[in-house]
Amino acid sequence: MNRNQKIVLAFANTAAFLVTILVNYLASTLPLNQKTTGEISALYDNLFVPAGFTFSIWGIIYLLLAGYVVYQLVDAFRIQESNTGKGFTEKISFWFIASSLANCLWLFAWHYEVLWLALLIMLLLLGTLIVIYIRLKQPTDTASAIEPYLVHLPFTVYAGWISVATIATLVRCLSASTG
């Protein structure tokens, strides 16, 4: 992949991340369908719902992802003409953009209380993060000492949380359908 293509991917990743942050912000401040994400969650209370404070992990996840976005932008502009290998940006950009889209779509399905659609979208989000995780486990030609922290860690934490959130969404769907 040439440098210009890598720069385009880096900007596409950045745009996807910024849209995700904006949609998440608006979902809580507008809020979508006149309810916050937490208010929807409270409507479907069950024994598996994590305590409210655990949702603060989103701040950590978005901070880690912001680190990734900045790092991949810097990496795209780094001049390394001799390196022709496939780095992390090329390996995961499509999947990162897909995960960002799934994150946004989930908010709409959740806020409009289409729980089974929210579950399907959550499974899609989890799937994209698993693909990213697997692709990042493959060695790259451009790995640096900081890459584990700014590339691998954000997606490991994100995938871990979405694994829990997927189970929570499934339980909510089941409890909502059984009354």
CSV table of N, CA and C in Angstrom, one decimal:
chain,number,residue,atom,x,y,z
A,1,MET,N,0.9,-1.2,0.0
A,1,MET,CA,0.0,0.0,0.0
A,1,MET,C,0.9,1.2,0.0
A,2,ASN,N,0.6,2.2,-0.9
A,2,ASN,CA,1.4,3.4,-0.9
A,2,ASN,C,1.0,4.4,0.2
A,3,ARG,N,1.9,5.3,0.3
A,3,ARG,CA,1.7,6.3,1.4
A,3,ARG,C,0.4,7.1,1.3
A,4,ASN,N,0.0,7.5,0.1
A,4,ASN,CA,-1.3,8.2,0.0
A,4,ASN,C,-2.5,7.4,0.3
A,5,GLN,N,-2.5,6.1,0.0
A,5,GLN,CA,-3.6,5.2,0.4
A,5,GLN,C,-3.6,5.1,1.9
A,6,LYS,N,-2.5,5.0,2.5
A,6,LYS,CA,-2.4,4.8,4.0
A,6,LYS,C,-3.0,6.1,4.7
A,7,ILE,N,-2.6,7.3,4.1
A,7,ILE,CA,-3.2,8.5,4.6
A,7,ILE,C,-4.7,8.6,4.5
A,8,VAL,N,-5.2,8.2,3.4
A,8,VAL,CA,-6.7,8.1,3.2
A,8,VAL,C,-7.3,7.2,4.2
A,9,LEU,N,-6.7,6.0,4.4
A,9,LEU,CA,-7.3,5.1,5.5
A,9,LEU,C,-7.2,5.8,6.8
A,10,ALA,N,-6.1,6.4,7.1
A,10,ALA,CA,-6.0,7.1,8.4
A,10,ALA,C,-7.0,8.2,8.6
A,11,PHE,N,-7.3,8.9,7.6
A,11,PHE,CA,-8.3,10.0,7.7
A,11,PHE,C,-9.7,9.3,7.8
A,12,ALA,N,-10.0,8.2,7.1
A,12,ALA,CA,-11.3,7.5,7.2
A,12,ALA,C,-11.5,7.0,8.6
A,13,ASN,N,-10.4,6.4,9.2
A,13,ASN,CA,-10.5,5.9,10.5
A,13,ASN,C,-10.8,7.1,11.5
A,14,THR,N,-10.1,8.2,11.3
A,14,THR,CA,-10.3,9.3,12.2
A,14,THR,C,-11.8,9.8,12.1
A,15,ALA,N,-12.3,9.9,10.8
A,15,ALA,CA,-13.7,10.4,10.6
A,15,ALA,C,-14.6,9.4,11.3
A,16,ALA,N,-14.4,8.1,11.1
A,16,ALA,CA,-15.3,7.1,11.7
A,16,ALA,C,-15.3,7.3,13.3
A,17,PHE,N,-14.1,7.5,13.8
A,17,PHE,CA,-14.0,7.6,15.3
A,17,PHE,C,-14.8,8.9,15.8
A,18,LEU,N,-14.5,10.0,15.1
A,18,LEU,CA,-15.2,11.3,15.4
A,18,LEU,C,-16.7,11.2,15.3
A,19,VAL,N,-17.2,10.5,14.3
A,19,VAL,CA,-18.7,10.3,14.1
A,19,VAL,C,-19.2,9.5,15.3
A,20,THR,N,-18.5,8.5,15.7
A,20,THR,CA,-18.9,7.6,16.8
A,20,THR,C,-19.0,8.4,18.1
A,21,ILE,N,-18.0,9.2,18.3
A,21,ILE,CA,-18.0,10.0,19.5
A,21,ILE,C,-19.1,11.0,19.5
A,22,LEU,N,-19.4,11.6,18.4
A,22,LEU,CA,-20.5,12.6,18.2
A,22,LEU,C,-21.8,11.9,18.4
A,23,VAL,N,-22.0,10.8,17.8
A,23,VAL,CA,-23.3,10.1,18.0
A,23,VAL,C,-23.5,9.7,19.4
A,24,ASN,N,-22.5,9.1,20.1
A,24,ASN,CA,-22.6,8.8,21.5
A,24,ASN,C,-22.9,10.0,22.3
A,25,TYR,N,-22.3,11.1,22.1
A,25,TYR,CA,-22.5,12.3,22.8
A,25,TYR,C,-24.0,12.8,22.6
A,26,LEU,N,-24.4,12.8,21.4
A,26,LEU,CA,-25.8,13.2,21.1
A,26,LEU,C,-26.8,12.3,21.6
A,27,ALA,N,-26.5,11.0,21.7
A,27,ALA,CA,-27.5,10.0,22.2
A,27,ALA,C,-27.8,10.3,23.7
A,28,SER,N,-26.8,10.9,24.4
A,28,SER,CA,-27.0,11.2,25.8
A,28,SER,C,-27.5,12.6,26.0
A,29,THR,N,-27.1,13.5,25.2
A,29,THR,CA,-27.5,14.9,25.4
A,29,THR,C,-28.8,15.4,24.8
A,30,LEU,N,-29.1,14.8,23.6
A,30,LEU,CA,-30.4,15.2,23.0
A,30,LEU,C,-31.6,14.7,23.8
A,31,PRO,N,-31.8,13.7,24.3
A,31,PRO,CA,-31.2,12.3,23.9
A,31,PRO,C,-32.1,11.8,22.8
A,32,LEU,N,-31.6,10.7,22.2
A,32,LEU,CA,-32.3,10.0,21.1
A,32,LEU,C,-33.6,9.4,21.7
A,33,ASN,N,-34.7,9.6,21.0
A,33,ASN,CA,-36.0,9.1,21.4
A,33,ASN,C,-36.4,9.5,22.8
A,34,GLN,N,-35.9,10.7,23.2
A,34,GLN,CA,-36.2,11.3,24.5
A,34,GLN,C,-35.7,10.5,25.7
A,35,LYS,N,-34.8,9.5,25.6
A,35,LYS,CA,-34.3,8.7,26.7
A,35,LYS,C,-32.8,8.6,26.5
A,36,THR,N,-32.1,8.6,27.7
A,36,THR,CA,-30.7,8.4,27.6
A,36,THR,C,-30.4,6.9,27.6
A,37,THR,N,-29.2,6.5,27.2
A,37,THR,CA,-28.8,5.1,27.1
A,37,THR,C,-29.1,4.4,28.5
A,38,GLY,N,-28.7,5.1,29.6
A,38,GLY,CA,-28.9,4.5,30.9
A,38,GLY,C,-30.4,4.4,31.3
A,39,GLU,N,-31.2,5.3,30.8
A,39,GLU,CA,-32.7,5.2,31.1
A,39,GLU,C,-33.3,4.0,30.4
A,40,ILE,N,-32.8,3.7,29.2
A,40,ILE,CA,-33.3,2.5,28.5
A,40,ILE,C,-32.8,1.3,29.2
A,41,SER,N,-31.6,1.3,29.7
A,41,SER,CA,-31.1,0.1,30.4
A,41,SER,C,-31.9,-0.1,31.7
A,42,ALA,N,-32.2,0.9,32.4
A,42,ALA,CA,-33.0,0.8,33.6
A,42,ALA,C,-34.4,0.2,33.4
A,43,LEU,N,-35.0,0.4,32.2
A,43,LEU,CA,-36.3,-0.1,31.9
A,43,LEU,C,-36.3,-1.6,31.8
A,44,TYR,N,-35.1,-2.2,31.6
A,44,TYR,CA,-35.0,-3.7,31.4
A,44,TYR,C,-34.1,-4.2,32.5
A,45,ASP,N,-34.3,-3.8,33.7
A,45,ASP,CA,-33.5,-4.3,34.8
A,45,ASP,C,-33.5,-5.8,34.9
A,46,ASN,N,-32.3,-6.4,35.2
A,46,ASN,CA,-32.2,-7.8,35.4
A,46,ASN,C,-31.0,-8.0,36.2
A,47,LEU,N,-30.7,-9.3,36.6
A,47,LEU,CA,-29.6,-9.6,37.5
A,47,LEU,C,-28.3,-9.5,36.8
A,48,PHE,N,-28.2,-9.4,35.5
A,48,PHE,CA,-26.9,-9.4,34.8
A,48,PHE,C,-26.5,-8.0,34.5
A,49,VAL,N,-27.3,-7.0,34.6
A,49,VAL,CA,-27.0,-5.6,34.3
A,49,VAL,C,-25.8,-5.2,35.2
A,50,PRO,N,-24.7,-4.7,34.6
A,50,PRO,CA,-23.6,-4.3,35.4
A,50,PRO,C,-24.0,-3.0,36.2
A,51,ALA,N,-23.3,-2.8,37.3
A,51,ALA,CA,-23.6,-1.6,38.1
A,51,ALA,C,-23.3,-0.4,37.3
A,52,GLY,N,-24.1,0.7,37.5
A,52,GLY,CA,-24.0,1.9,36.7
A,52,GLY,C,-22.6,2.5,36.6
A,53,PHE,N,-21.7,2.4,37.6
A,53,PHE,CA,-20.4,2.9,37.5
A,53,PHE,C,-19.5,2.2,36.5
A,54,THR,N,-19.8,0.9,36.2
A,54,THR,CA,-19.0,0.2,35.3
A,54,THR,C,-19.1,0.8,33.9
A,55,PHE,N,-20.1,1.5,33.6
A,55,PHE,CA,-20.3,2.1,32.3
A,55,PHE,C,-19.3,3.2,32.0
A,56,SER,N,-18.6,3.6,33.1
A,56,SER,CA,-17.6,4.6,32.9
A,56,SER,C,-16.4,4.1,32.1
A,57,ILE,N,-16.4,2.8,31.9
A,57,ILE,CA,-15.3,2.2,31.1
A,57,ILE,C,-15.3,2.8,29.7
A,58,TRP,N,-16.5,3.3,29.3
A,58,TRP,CA,-16.5,3.9,27.9
A,58,TRP,C,-15.6,5.1,27.8
A,59,GLY,N,-15.4,5.8,28.9
A,59,GLY,CA,-14.4,6.9,28.9
A,59,GLY,C,-13.0,6.4,28.6
A,60,ILE,N,-12.7,5.3,29.2
A,60,ILE,CA,-11.4,4.6,29.1
A,60,ILE,C,-11.2,4.1,27.6
A,61,ILE,N,-12.3,3.4,27.2
A,61,ILE,CA,-12.3,2.9,25.8
A,61,ILE,C,-12.1,4.0,24.8
A,62,TYR,N,-12.8,5.1,24.9
A,62,TYR,CA,-12.7,6.1,23.9
A,62,TYR,C,-11.4,6.9,24.0
A,63,LEU,N,-10.8,7.0,25.2
A,63,LEU,CA,-9.5,7.6,25.4
A,63,LEU,C,-8.4,6.7,24.7
A,64,LEU,N,-8.5,5.4,24.9
A,64,LEU,CA,-7.6,4.4,24.3
A,64,LEU,C,-7.8,4.5,22.8
A,65,LEU,N,-9.0,4.5,22.3
A,65,LEU,CA,-9.2,4.6,20.8
A,65,LEU,C,-8.7,6.0,20.3
A,66,ALA,N,-8.8,7.0,21.0
A,66,ALA,CA,-8.3,8.3,20.6
A,66,ALA,C,-6.8,8.2,20.4
A,67,GLY,N,-6.1,7.5,21.4
A,67,GLY,CA,-4.7,7.3,21.3
A,67,GLY,C,-4.4,6.5,20.0
A,68,TYR,N,-5.2,5.5,19.7
A,68,TYR,CA,-5.0,4.7,18.4
A,68,TYR,C,-5.1,5.6,17.2
A,69,VAL,N,-6.2,6.5,17.2
A,69,VAL,CA,-6.4,7.3,16.1
A,69,VAL,C,-5.3,8.3,15.8
A,70,VAL,N,-4.8,8.9,16.9
A,70,VAL,CA,-3.7,9.8,16.7
A,70,VAL,C,-2.4,9.1,16.3
A,71,TYR,N,-2.2,7.9,16.8
A,71,TYR,CA,-1.0,7.1,16.5
A,71,TYR,C,-1.0,6.7,15.0
A,72,GLN,N,-2.2,6.3,14.5
A,72,GLN,CA,-2.3,5.8,13.2
A,72,GLN,C,-2.2,7.0,12.2
A,73,LEU,N,-2.6,8.2,12.6
A,73,LEU,CA,-2.4,9.4,11.8
A,73,LEU,C,-0.9,9.7,11.7
A,74,VAL,N,-0.2,9.7,12.8
A,74,VAL,CA,1.2,10.0,12.8
A,74,VAL,C,1.9,8.9,12.0
A,75,ASP,N,1.6,7.7,12.1
A,75,ASP,CA,2.2,6.6,11.4
A,75,ASP,C,2.0,6.8,9.9
A,76,ALA,N,0.8,7.2,9.5
A,76,ALA,CA,0.5,7.4,8.1
A,76,ALA,C,1.4,8.5,7.4
A,77,PHE,N,1.7,9.5,8.2
A,77,PHE,CA,2.5,10.6,7.7
A,77,PHE,C,4.0,10.4,7.8
A,78,ARG,N,4.4,9.3,8.5
A,78,ARG,CA,5.8,9.0,8.7
A,78,ARG,C,6.4,8.6,7.4
A,79,ILE,N,7.6,9.1,7.1
A,79,ILE,CA,8.2,8.7,5.8
A,79,ILE,C,9.0,7.5,5.9
A,80,GLN,N,8.5,6.4,5.3
A,80,GLN,CA,9.3,5.1,5.4
A,80,GLN,C,9.1,4.5,4.0
A,81,GLU,N,9.7,5.0,3.0
A,81,GLU,CA,9.5,4.5,1.7
A,81,GLU,C,10.0,3.1,1.5
A,82,SER,N,11.0,2.7,2.3
A,82,SER,CA,11.6,1.4,2.2
A,82,SER,C,10.7,0.3,2.7
A,83,ASN,N,9.8,0.6,3.5
A,83,ASN,CA,8.9,-0.4,4.1
A,83,ASN,C,7.7,-0.7,3.2
A,84,THR,N,7.6,-1.9,2.7
A,84,THR,CA,6.5,-2.2,1.8
A,84,THR,C,5.6,-3.2,2.5
A,85,GLY,N,5.8,-3.5,3.7
A,85,GLY,CA,5.0,-4.5,4.4
A,85,GLY,C,3.6,-4.0,4.8
A,86,LYS,N,2.8,-4.9,5.2
A,86,LYS,CA,1.4,-4.5,5.6
A,86,LYS,C,1.4,-4.2,7.1
A,87,GLY,N,1.2,-3.0,7.5
A,87,GLY,CA,1.1,-2.6,8.9
A,87,GLY,C,-0.3,-2.7,9.4
A,88,PHE,N,-0.5,-2.2,10.6
A,88,PHE,CA,-1.8,-2.4,11.3
A,88,PHE,C,-2.9,-1.6,10.6
A,89,THR,N,-2.6,-0.4,10.1
A,89,THR,CA,-3.6,0.4,9.5
A,89,THR,C,-4.3,-0.3,8.3
A,90,GLU,N,-3.5,-0.9,7.5
A,90,GLU,CA,-4.0,-1.7,6.4
A,90,GLU,C,-4.8,-2.9,6.8
A,91,LYS,N,-4.3,-3.5,7.9
A,91,LYS,CA,-5.0,-4.7,8.4
A,91,LYS,C,-6.3,-4.5,9.0
A,92,ILE,N,-6.5,-3.4,9.6
A,92,ILE,CA,-7.8,-3.2,10.4
A,92,ILE,C,-8.7,-2.1,10.0
A,93,SER,N,-8.3,-1.2,9.1
A,93,SER,CA,-9.1,0.0,8.8
A,93,SER,C,-10.5,-0.4,8.4
A,94,PHE,N,-10.8,-1.3,7.5
A,94,PHE,CA,-12.1,-1.7,7.1
A,94,PHE,C,-12.9,-2.1,8.4
A,95,TRP,N,-12.3,-2.9,9.2
A,95,TRP,CA,-13.0,-3.4,10.4
A,95,TRP,C,-13.2,-2.4,11.4
A,96,PHE,N,-12.3,-1.4,11.6
A,96,PHE,CA,-12.5,-0.3,12.5
A,96,PHE,C,-13.6,0.5,12.1
A,97,ILE,N,-13.7,0.9,10.8
A,97,ILE,CA,-14.8,1.7,10.3
A,97,ILE,C,-16.1,0.9,10.5
A,98,ALA,N,-16.1,-0.4,10.2
A,98,ALA,CA,-17.3,-1.2,10.4
A,98,ALA,C,-17.7,-1.2,11.9
A,99,SER,N,-16.8,-1.3,12.8
A,99,SER,CA,-17.1,-1.3,14.2
A,99,SER,C,-17.7,0.1,14.7
A,100,SER,N,-17.2,1.1,14.1
A,100,SER,CA,-17.7,2.5,14.4
A,100,SER,C,-19.1,2.6,13.9
A,101,LEU,N,-19.4,2.1,12.7
A,101,LEU,CA,-20.7,2.2,12.2
A,101,LEU,C,-21.7,1.3,13.1
A,102,ALA,N,-21.2,0.1,13.5
A,102,ALA,CA,-22.1,-0.7,14.3
A,102,ALA,C,-22.3,-0.1,15.7
A,103,ASN,N,-21.3,0.6,16.2
A,103,ASN,CA,-21.5,1.3,17.5
A,103,ASN,C,-22.6,2.3,17.4
A,104,CYS,N,-22.6,3.1,16.3
A,104,CYS,CA,-23.6,4.1,16.1
A,104,CYS,C,-25.0,3.5,15.8
A,105,LEU,N,-25.1,2.5,15.0
A,105,LEU,CA,-26.3,1.8,14.7
A,105,LEU,C,-26.9,1.2,16.0
A,106,TRP,N,-26.1,0.7,16.8
A,106,TRP,CA,-26.6,0.1,18.1
A,106,TRP,C,-27.3,1.1,18.9
A,107,LEU,N,-26.7,2.3,19.0
A,107,LEU,CA,-27.4,3.4,19.8
A,107,LEU,C,-28.8,3.7,19.3
A,108,PHE,N,-29.0,3.7,18.0
A,108,PHE,CA,-30.3,4.0,17.5
A,108,PHE,C,-31.3,2.9,17.8
A,109,ALA,N,-30.8,1.6,17.5
A,109,ALA,CA,-31.7,0.5,17.8
A,109,ALA,C,-32.0,0.4,19.3
A,110,TRP,N,-31.1,0.7,20.2
A,110,TRP,CA,-31.2,0.7,21.6
A,110,TRP,C,-32.2,1.8,22.1
A,111,HIS,N,-32.0,3.0,21.6
A,111,HIS,CA,-32.8,4.1,22.0
A,111,HIS,C,-34.2,4.0,21.5
A,112,TYR,N,-34.4,3.4,20.4
A,112,TYR,CA,-35.8,3.2,19.9
A,112,TYR,C,-36.3,1.9,20.3
A,113,GLU,N,-35.6,1.2,21.3
A,113,GLU,CA,-36.1,0.0,22.0
A,113,GLU,C,-36.4,-1.2,21.0
A,114,VAL,N,-35.6,-1.3,20.0
A,114,VAL,CA,-35.7,-2.5,19.1
A,114,VAL,C,-34.6,-3.4,19.6
A,115,LEU,N,-34.9,-4.1,20.7
A,115,LEU,CA,-33.9,-4.8,21.4
A,115,LEU,C,-33.2,-5.9,20.6
A,116,TRP,N,-34.0,-6.7,19.8
A,116,TRP,CA,-33.4,-7.8,19.1
A,116,TRP,C,-32.5,-7.3,18.0
A,117,LEU,N,-32.9,-6.2,17.4
A,117,LEU,CA,-32.0,-5.5,16.4
A,117,LEU,C,-30.7,-5.0,17.1
A,118,ALA,N,-30.9,-4.5,18.3
A,118,ALA,CA,-29.7,-4.0,19.0
A,118,ALA,C,-28.8,-5.2,19.3
A,119,LEU,N,-29.4,-6.3,19.6
A,119,LEU,CA,-28.6,-7.5,19.9
A,119,LEU,C,-27.8,-7.9,18.6
A,120,LEU,N,-28.5,-8.0,17.5
A,120,LEU,CA,-27.8,-8.3,16.2
A,120,LEU,C,-26.7,-7.4,15.9
A,121,ILE,N,-27.0,-6.1,16.1
A,121,ILE,CA,-25.9,-5.1,15.8
A,121,ILE,C,-24.8,-5.3,16.8
A,122,MET,N,-25.1,-5.6,18.1
A,122,MET,CA,-24.0,-5.8,19.1
A,122,MET,C,-23.2,-7.0,18.7
A,123,LEU,N,-23.8,-8.0,18.1
A,123,LEU,CA,-23.1,-9.2,17.7
A,123,LEU,C,-22.2,-8.8,16.5
A,124,LEU,N,-22.7,-8.0,15.6
A,124,LEU,CA,-21.9,-7.5,14.5
A,124,LEU,C,-20.7,-6.7,15.0
A,125,LEU,N,-20.9,-5.8,16.0
A,125,LEU,CA,-19.8,-5.0,16.6
A,125,LEU,C,-18.8,-6.0,17.2
A,126,LEU,N,-19.3,-6.9,18.0
A,126,LEU,CA,-18.3,-7.9,18.6
A,126,LEU,C,-17.5,-8.6,17.5
A,127,GLY,N,-18.2,-9.0,16.5
A,127,GLY,CA,-17.5,-9.7,15.4
A,127,GLY,C,-16.4,-8.9,14.7
A,128,THR,N,-16.7,-7.6,14.5
A,128,THR,CA,-15.7,-6.7,13.9
A,128,THR,C,-14.5,-6.6,14.9
A,129,LEU,N,-14.8,-6.5,16.2
A,129,LEU,CA,-13.7,-6.4,17.1
A,129,LEU,C,-12.9,-7.7,17.3
A,130,ILE,N,-13.5,-8.8,17.1
A,130,ILE,CA,-12.8,-10.1,17.1
A,130,ILE,C,-11.9,-10.2,15.9
A,131,VAL,N,-12.4,-9.8,14.8
A,131,VAL,CA,-11.5,-9.8,13.5
A,131,VAL,C,-10.3,-8.8,13.7
A,132,ILE,N,-10.6,-7.6,14.3
A,132,ILE,CA,-9.5,-6.7,14.5
A,132,ILE,C,-8.4,-7.4,15.5
A,133,TYR,N,-8.9,-8.0,16.6
A,133,TYR,CA,-8.1,-8.6,17.5
A,133,TYR,C,-7.2,-9.7,16.8
A,134,ILE,N,-7.8,-10.5,16.0
A,134,ILE,CA,-7.1,-11.6,15.3
A,134,ILE,C,-6.1,-11.0,14.4
A,135,ARG,N,-6.5,-10.0,13.6
A,135,ARG,CA,-5.6,-9.4,12.6
A,135,ARG,C,-4.4,-8.7,13.3
A,136,LEU,N,-4.6,-8.2,14.5
A,136,LEU,CA,-3.5,-7.5,15.2
A,136,LEU,C,-2.6,-8.5,15.8
A,137,LYS,N,-3.0,-9.8,16.0
A,137,LYS,CA,-2.1,-10.8,16.5
A,137,LYS,C,-1.1,-11.3,15.4
A,138,GLN,N,-1.4,-11.0,14.2
A,138,GLN,CA,-0.5,-11.4,13.1
A,138,GLN,C,0.7,-10.4,13.1
A,139,PRO,N,1.9,-10.9,12.9
A,139,PRO,CA,3.0,-9.9,13.0
A,139,PRO,C,3.0,-8.9,11.8
A,140,THR,N,3.4,-7.7,12.1
A,140,THR,CA,3.5,-6.7,11.1
A,140,THR,C,5.0,-6.3,10.9
A,141,ASP,N,5.2,-5.8,9.7
A,141,ASP,CA,6.6,-5.3,9.4
A,141,ASP,C,6.9,-4.0,10.0
A,142,THR,N,5.9,-3.3,10.5
A,142,THR,CA,6.2,-2.0,11.0
A,142,THR,C,6.0,-1.8,12.5
A,143,ALA,N,5.9,-2.9,13.2
A,143,ALA,CA,5.7,-2.9,14.7
A,143,ALA,C,6.7,-2.0,15.4
A,144,SER,N,6.3,-1.2,16.3
A,144,SER,CA,7.2,-0.4,17.2
A,144,SER,C,7.0,-0.8,18.6
A,145,ALA,N,7.8,-0.3,19.5
A,145,ALA,CA,7.7,-0.6,20.9
A,145,ALA,C,6.4,-0.1,21.5
A,146,ILE,N,5.8,1.0,21.0
A,146,ILE,CA,4.6,1.6,21.6
A,146,ILE,C,3.3,1.0,21.0
A,147,GLU,N,3.5,0.3,19.9
A,147,GLU,CA,2.3,-0.3,19.2
A,147,GLU,C,1.4,-1.1,20.1
A,148,PRO,N,2.0,-2.0,21.0
A,148,PRO,CA,1.1,-2.8,21.9
A,148,PRO,C,0.1,-1.9,22.7
A,149,TYR,N,0.6,-0.7,23.1
A,149,TYR,CA,-0.2,0.2,24.0
A,149,TYR,C,-1.2,1.0,23.2
A,150,LEU,N,-0.8,1.5,22.0
A,150,LEU,CA,-1.6,2.4,21.2
A,150,LEU,C,-2.5,1.7,20.1
A,151,VAL,N,-2.2,0.5,19.8
A,151,VAL,CA,-2.9,-0.2,18.8
A,151,VAL,C,-3.6,-1.5,19.4
A,152,HIS,N,-2.9,-2.3,20.0
A,152,HIS,CA,-3.4,-3.6,20.6
A,152,HIS,C,-4.3,-3.4,21.8
A,153,LEU,N,-3.8,-2.6,22.8
A,153,LEU,CA,-4.6,-2.4,24.0
A,153,LEU,C,-6.0,-1.8,23.8
A,154,PRO,N,-6.1,-0.8,23.0
A,154,PRO,CA,-7.5,-0.2,22.8
A,154,PRO,C,-8.5,-1.3,22.3
A,155,PHE,N,-8.1,-2.1,21.4
A,155,PHE,CA,-9.0,-3.1,20.8
A,155,PHE,C,-9.2,-4.3,21.7
A,156,THR,N,-8.2,-4.6,22.6
A,156,THR,CA,-8.4,-5.7,23.5
A,156,THR,C,-9.4,-5.3,24.6
A,157,VAL,N,-9.3,-4.0,25.1
A,157,VAL,CA,-10.2,-3.6,26.1
A,157,VAL,C,-11.6,-3.4,25.5
A,158,TYR,N,-11.7,-2.8,24.3
A,158,TYR,CA,-13.0,-2.6,23.7
A,158,TYR,C,-13.7,-4.0,23.4
A,159,ALA,N,-13.0,-5.0,22.9
A,159,ALA,CA,-13.5,-6.3,22.6
A,159,ALA,C,-14.0,-6.9,23.9
A,160,GLY,N,-13.2,-6.8,25.0
A,160,GLY,CA,-13.5,-7.4,26.3
A,160,GLY,C,-14.8,-6.8,26.8
A,161,TRP,N,-15.0,-5.5,26.7
A,161,TRP,CA,-16.2,-4.8,27.2
A,161,TRP,C,-17.4,-5.2,26.4
A,162,ILE,N,-17.2,-5.2,25.1
A,162,ILE,CA,-18.3,-5.6,24.2
A,162,ILE,C,-18.8,-7.0,24.4
A,163,SER,N,-17.8,-7.9,24.8
A,163,SER,CA,-18.2,-9.3,25.1
A,163,SER,C,-19.2,-9.3,26.2
A,164,VAL,N,-18.9,-8.5,27.3
A,164,VAL,CA,-19.8,-8.4,28.4
A,164,VAL,C,-21.1,-7.7,28.0
A,165,ALA,N,-21.0,-6.7,27.2
A,165,ALA,CA,-22.2,-5.9,26.8
A,165,ALA,C,-23.1,-6.7,25.9
A,166,THR,N,-22.5,-7.6,25.1
A,166,THR,CA,-23.3,-8.5,24.3
A,166,THR,C,-24.2,-9.5,25.1
A,167,ILE,N,-23.6,-10.0,26.2
A,167,ILE,CA,-24.3,-10.9,27.1
A,167,ILE,C,-25.4,-10.1,27.8
A,168,ALA,N,-25.1,-8.9,28.2
A,168,ALA,CA,-26.1,-8.1,28.9
A,168,ALA,C,-27.2,-7.7,28.0
A,169,THR,N,-26.9,-7.5,26.7
A,169,THR,CA,-28.0,-7.2,25.7
A,169,THR,C,-28.9,-8.4,25.5
A,170,LEU,N,-28.2,-9.6,25.4
A,170,LEU,CA,-29.0,-10.8,25.2
A,170,LEU,C,-29.9,-11.0,26.4
A,171,VAL,N,-29.4,-10.8,27.6
A,171,VAL,CA,-30.2,-11.0,28.8
A,171,VAL,C,-31.4,-10.0,28.8
A,172,ARG,N,-31.1,-8.8,28.4
A,172,ARG,CA,-32.2,-7.8,28.4
A,172,ARG,C,-33.2,-8.2,27.4
A,173,CYS,N,-32.8,-8.7,26.2
A,173,CYS,CA,-33.8,-9.1,25.2
A,173,CYS,C,-34.7,-10.3,25.8
A,174,LEU,N,-34.0,-11.2,26.4
A,174,LEU,CA,-34.8,-12.3,27.0
A,174,LEU,C,-35.7,-11.9,28.1
A,175,SER,N,-35.2,-11.0,29.0
A,175,SER,CA,-36.1,-10.5,30.1
A,175,SER,C,-37.2,-9.7,29.6
A,176,ALA,N,-37.0,-8.9,28.5
A,176,ALA,CA,-38.0,-8.1,27.9
A,176,ALA,C,-39.1,-8.9,27.2
A,177,SER,N,-38.7,-10.0,26.6
A,177,SER,CA,-39.6,-10.8,25.9
A,177,SER,C,-40.4,-11.8,26.8
A,178,THR,N,-39.9,-12.0,28.0
A,178,THR,CA,-40.6,-12.9,29.0
A,178,THR,C,-41.4,-12.0,30.0
A,179,GLY,N,-41.3,-10.7,29.9
A,179,GLY,CA,-42.1,-9.9,30.8
A,179,GLY,C,-41.4,-9.7,32.1
